[in-house]
Short mmCIF file of C-alpha atoms in Angstrom, two decimals:
data_model
loop_
_atom_site.label_atom_id
_atom_site.label_comp_id
_atom_site.label_asym_id
_atom_site.label_seq_id
_atom_site.Cartn_x
_atom_site.Cartn_y
_atom_site.Cartn_z
CA UNK A 16 0.00 0.00 0.00
CA UNK A 17 1.29 3.42 -0.90
CA UNK A 18 2.26 5.78 1.89
CA UNK A 19 -0.11 8.69 2.46
CA UNK A 20 0.48 11.42 -0.08
CA UNK A 21 2.77 9.28 -2.22
CA UNK A 22 2.24 7.52 -5.49
CA UNK A 23 1.86 3.75 -5.55
CA UNK A 24 4.12 3.79 -8.60
CA UNK A 25 6.69 5.90 -6.79
CA UNK A 26 6.72 3.45 -3.88
CA UNK A 27 7.24 0.53 -6.25
CA UNK A 28 10.01 2.36 -8.08
CA UNK A 29 11.78 3.32 -4.86
CA UNK A 30 11.84 -0.28 -3.63
CA UNK A 31 12.65 -2.06 -6.89
CA UNK A 32 16.02 -2.83 -8.48
CA UNK A 33 17.16 -0.68 -11.39
CA UNK A 34 19.46 -2.89 -13.51
CA UNK A 35 23.00 -1.53 -14.00
CA UNK A 36 22.26 1.76 -12.20
CA UNK A 37 22.89 2.62 -8.54
CA UNK A 38 19.74 3.67 -6.78
CA UNK A 39 20.41 6.18 -3.93
CA UNK A 40 17.42 8.17 -2.62
CA UNK A 41 18.23 11.36 -4.51
CA UNK A 42 17.57 9.46 -7.75
CA UNK A 43 14.05 8.57 -6.66
CA UNK A 44 12.67 12.02 -7.36
CA UNK A 45 11.06 11.33 -10.71
CA UNK A 46 8.48 13.74 -12.07
CA UNK A 47 6.39 11.00 -13.68
CA UNK A 48 6.12 7.24 -13.33
CA UNK A 49 4.80 4.94 -16.05
CA UNK A 50 4.06 1.25 -15.52
CA UNK A 51 3.43 -0.87 -18.59
CA UNK A 52 2.64 -4.49 -19.36
CA UNK A 53 1.87 -6.59 -22.39
CA UNK A 54 0.15 -9.96 -22.58
CA UNK A 55 0.28 -12.67 -25.22
CA UNK A 56 -2.21 -15.46 -25.74
CA UNK A 57 -3.20 -17.40 -28.85
CA UNK A 58 -6.74 -16.15 -28.35
CA UNK A 59 -5.50 -12.55 -28.19
CA UNK A 60 -3.54 -10.37 -25.83
CA UNK A 61 -3.51 -6.83 -24.58
CA UNK A 62 -1.49 -3.77 -23.63
CA UNK A 63 -1.78 -1.78 -20.41
CA UNK A 64 -0.25 1.39 -19.03
CA UNK A 65 -0.64 3.47 -15.87
CA UNK A 66 0.92 6.93 -15.46
CA UNK A 67 1.17 8.95 -12.25
CA UNK A 68 3.02 11.99 -11.00
CA UNK A 69 5.38 11.72 -8.03
CA UNK A 70 2.71 13.11 -5.71
CA UNK A 71 0.29 10.32 -6.64
CA UNK A 72 -1.93 12.12 -9.13
CA UNK A 73 -3.12 9.81 -11.88
CA UNK A 74 -2.34 11.16 -15.33
CA UNK A 75 -3.65 8.37 -17.55
CA UNK A 76 -4.58 4.70 -17.80
CA UNK A 77 -4.77 2.64 -20.97
CA UNK A 78 -6.15 -0.84 -21.60
CA UNK A 79 -6.36 -2.10 -25.16
CA UNK A 80 -6.66 -5.45 -26.89
CA UNK A 81 -3.79 -6.51 -29.14
CA UNK A 82 -2.63 -9.46 -31.21
CA UNK A 83 1.14 -9.66 -30.65
CA UNK A 84 3.00 -12.63 -32.16
CA UNK A 85 4.79 -13.38 -28.88
CA UNK A 86 5.34 -12.10 -25.34
CA UNK A 87 8.43 -10.04 -26.20
CA UNK A 88 6.55 -8.05 -28.81
CA UNK A 89 3.70 -7.52 -26.35
CA UNK A 90 6.04 -6.07 -23.72
CA UNK A 91 7.85 -3.77 -26.16
CA UNK A 92 4.57 -2.58 -27.69
CA UNK A 93 3.23 -1.82 -24.22
CA UNK A 94 6.24 0.29 -23.26
CA UNK A 95 6.11 2.08 -26.61
CA UNK A 96 2.44 2.85 -26.00
CA UNK A 97 2.98 4.03 -22.43
CA UNK A 98 5.83 6.34 -23.40
CA UNK A 99 3.79 7.78 -26.28
CA UNK A 100 0.92 8.59 -23.91
CA UNK A 101 3.30 10.12 -21.37
CA UNK A 102 5.13 12.19 -24.00
CA UNK A 103 1.86 13.87 -24.95
CA UNK A 104 1.34 14.97 -21.33
CA UNK A 105 4.81 15.69 -19.93
CA UNK A 106 7.37 18.45 -20.55
CA UNK A 107 10.54 17.51 -22.41
CA UNK A 108 12.73 17.98 -19.35
CA UNK A 109 10.68 15.54 -17.26
CA UNK A 110 12.45 12.95 -15.10
CA UNK A 111 10.72 9.65 -15.75
CA UNK A 112 10.62 6.39 -13.84
CA UNK A 113 9.63 3.33 -15.88
CA UNK A 114 8.26 0.21 -14.18
CA UNK A 115 8.20 -3.05 -16.13
CA UNK A 116 8.15 -6.74 -15.22
CA UNK A 117 10.25 -7.89 -18.18
CA UNK A 118 13.88 -8.31 -17.11
CA UNK A 119 15.57 -7.93 -20.49
CA UNK A 120 13.52 -4.89 -21.44
CA UNK A 121 14.35 -3.10 -18.18
CA UNK A 122 18.01 -3.96 -18.69
CA UNK A 123 17.98 -2.73 -22.30
CA UNK A 124 16.39 0.59 -21.32
CA UNK A 125 18.96 1.32 -18.62
CA UNK A 126 21.90 0.11 -20.71
CA UNK A 127 20.83 2.41 -23.53
CA UNK A 128 20.52 5.39 -21.20
CA UNK A 129 23.95 4.72 -19.71
CA UNK A 130 25.47 4.37 -23.18
CA UNK A 131 24.07 7.77 -24.14
CA UNK A 132 25.92 9.34 -21.22
CA UNK A 133 29.15 7.36 -21.72
CA UNK A 134 32.03 9.15 -23.51
CA UNK A 135 32.46 6.17 -25.84
CA UNK A 136 28.76 5.45 -26.16
CA UNK A 137 29.26 1.98 -24.65
CA UNK A 138 26.51 0.30 -22.63
CA UNK A 139 27.43 -1.70 -19.48
CA UNK A 140 26.13 -4.82 -21.23
CA UNK A 141 25.28 -5.56 -24.86
CA UNK A 142 21.80 -4.42 -25.81
CA UNK A 143 20.09 -7.36 -27.51
CA UNK A 144 16.73 -6.58 -29.08
CA UNK A 145 14.45 -9.41 -30.33
CA UNK A 146 14.13 -9.05 -34.09
CA UNK A 147 10.34 -8.86 -34.04
CA UNK A 148 10.46 -5.85 -31.68
CA UNK A 149 12.95 -3.72 -33.59
CA UNK A 150 10.42 -1.18 -34.89
CA UNK A 151 8.90 -0.73 -31.46
CA UNK A 152 12.37 -0.42 -29.95
CA UNK A 153 13.09 2.36 -32.41
CA UNK A 154 10.00 4.19 -31.17
CA UNK A 155 10.97 3.53 -27.55
CA UNK A 156 14.42 5.01 -28.17
CA UNK A 157 12.92 8.16 -29.64
CA UNK A 158 10.77 8.60 -26.55
CA UNK A 159 13.59 7.82 -24.10
CA UNK A 160 15.76 10.52 -25.63
CA UNK A 161 12.86 12.96 -25.60
CA UNK A 162 12.77 13.21 -21.79
CA UNK A 163 15.19 14.89 -19.44
CA UNK A 164 16.11 11.69 -17.62
CA UNK A 165 14.83 8.11 -17.64
CA UNK A 166 15.46 5.09 -15.47
CA UNK A 167 13.74 1.68 -15.52
CA UNK A 168 12.91 -0.41 -12.47
CA UNK A 169 12.14 -4.12 -12.62
CA UNK A 170 9.05 -5.24 -10.72
CA UNK A 171 7.14 -8.48 -10.28
CA UNK A 172 4.10 -8.98 -12.50
CA UNK A 173 1.82 -9.38 -9.48
CA UNK A 174 2.92 -5.89 -8.34
CA UNK A 175 2.47 -4.28 -11.73
CA UNK A 176 -0.71 -2.15 -11.81
CA UNK A 177 -0.68 -2.39 -15.61
CA UNK A 178 -0.87 -6.21 -15.46
CA UNK A 179 -4.67 -6.56 -15.13
CA UNK A 180 -5.17 -3.88 -17.80
CA UNK A 181 -3.08 -5.90 -20.25
CA UNK A 182 -4.35 -9.36 -19.29
CA UNK A 183 -8.07 -8.56 -19.21
CA UNK A 184 -8.38 -5.44 -21.39
CA UNK A 185 -12.06 -6.08 -22.14
CA UNK A 186 -12.87 -5.65 -18.44
CA UNK A 187 -11.03 -2.34 -18.28
CA UNK A 188 -12.21 -0.58 -21.41
CA UNK A 189 -13.76 2.11 -19.19
CA UNK A 190 -10.32 3.45 -18.24
CA UNK A 191 -9.87 4.65 -21.82
CA UNK A 192 -12.83 6.98 -21.32
CA UNK A 193 -11.15 8.84 -18.45
CA UNK A 194 -10.47 12.49 -19.18
CA UNK A 195 -7.03 13.32 -20.55
CA UNK A 196 -4.94 15.15 -17.97
CA UNK A 197 -1.77 17.20 -18.32
CA UNK A 198 -0.66 17.32 -14.71
CA UNK A 199 2.57 18.76 -13.36
CA UNK A 200 3.71 17.21 -10.07
CA UNK A 201 4.30 19.25 -6.95
CA UNK A 202 7.92 20.06 -6.20
CA UNK A 203 9.42 17.65 -3.63
CA UNK A 204 10.80 18.88 -0.34
CA UNK A 205 14.56 18.24 -0.06
CA UNK A 206 15.64 15.68 2.52
CA UNK A 207 18.97 16.34 4.23
CA UNK A 208 19.13 12.78 5.51
CA UNK A 209 18.73 11.36 2.04
CA UNK A 210 21.35 13.67 0.60
CA UNK A 211 23.95 12.78 3.22
CA UNK A 212 23.45 9.07 3.72
CA UNK A 213 22.62 7.26 0.47
CA UNK A 214 22.14 3.49 0.88
CA UNK A 215 24.08 0.93 -1.13
CA UNK A 216 22.95 0.29 -4.67
CA UNK A 217 19.94 -1.94 -5.18
CA UNK A 218 20.85 -2.35 -8.83
CA UNK A 219 21.88 -6.01 -8.51
CA UNK A 220 19.19 -7.10 -6.07
CA UNK A 221 16.99 -10.00 -7.16
CA UNK A 222 19.01 -10.75 -10.27
CA UNK A 223 17.95 -14.37 -10.41
CA UNK A 224 15.63 -15.92 -12.95
CA UNK A 225 13.57 -13.86 -15.36
CA UNK A 226 10.25 -12.45 -14.31
CA UNK A 227 8.69 -11.54 -17.64
CA UNK A 228 4.92 -11.62 -17.39
CA UNK A 229 2.66 -13.66 -19.62
#
């Protein structure tokens, strides 16, 4: 349960590992958080996205049916969709926290961001993109570079608020009728304790088996 006055997405982001990137408290101050999920089934899948500001204000929710050829494509399409929706509602200098339950996708996002900031343009690990997702990855890259700062956190599918939207999109069609909102988050109050005593990195926590959702 989210703390009073804080976003459920922010809480998840704060407590989740961010592959390849150290995660001290000062890095938690995102302006927007977007959780996405994609589902694949032979009978049809779906895409889901939830966007909130750091102070817990909901910006948008999306639930749509889809027919991806496999789970990887579903996850990449969902992130592409979520970032497109966010880009239409956020300023270009926004600090964004991405929450996804697909290990390789979270790793690829952070590796790409780190490569952009590296003098030699080298990621900490090779970025391997499934061939069927390459066009969606191209769109994701365009969105990632359109924000001020981006970091991806890896969460479990049962914690992902976008999971039910993607897995049962027919039940959540009503969320697409919610009014569009362009909401700027309130400015956070600085914390001296956080600035002086950052905890050790959580970047390598829970690096066991994959946790990609279905």
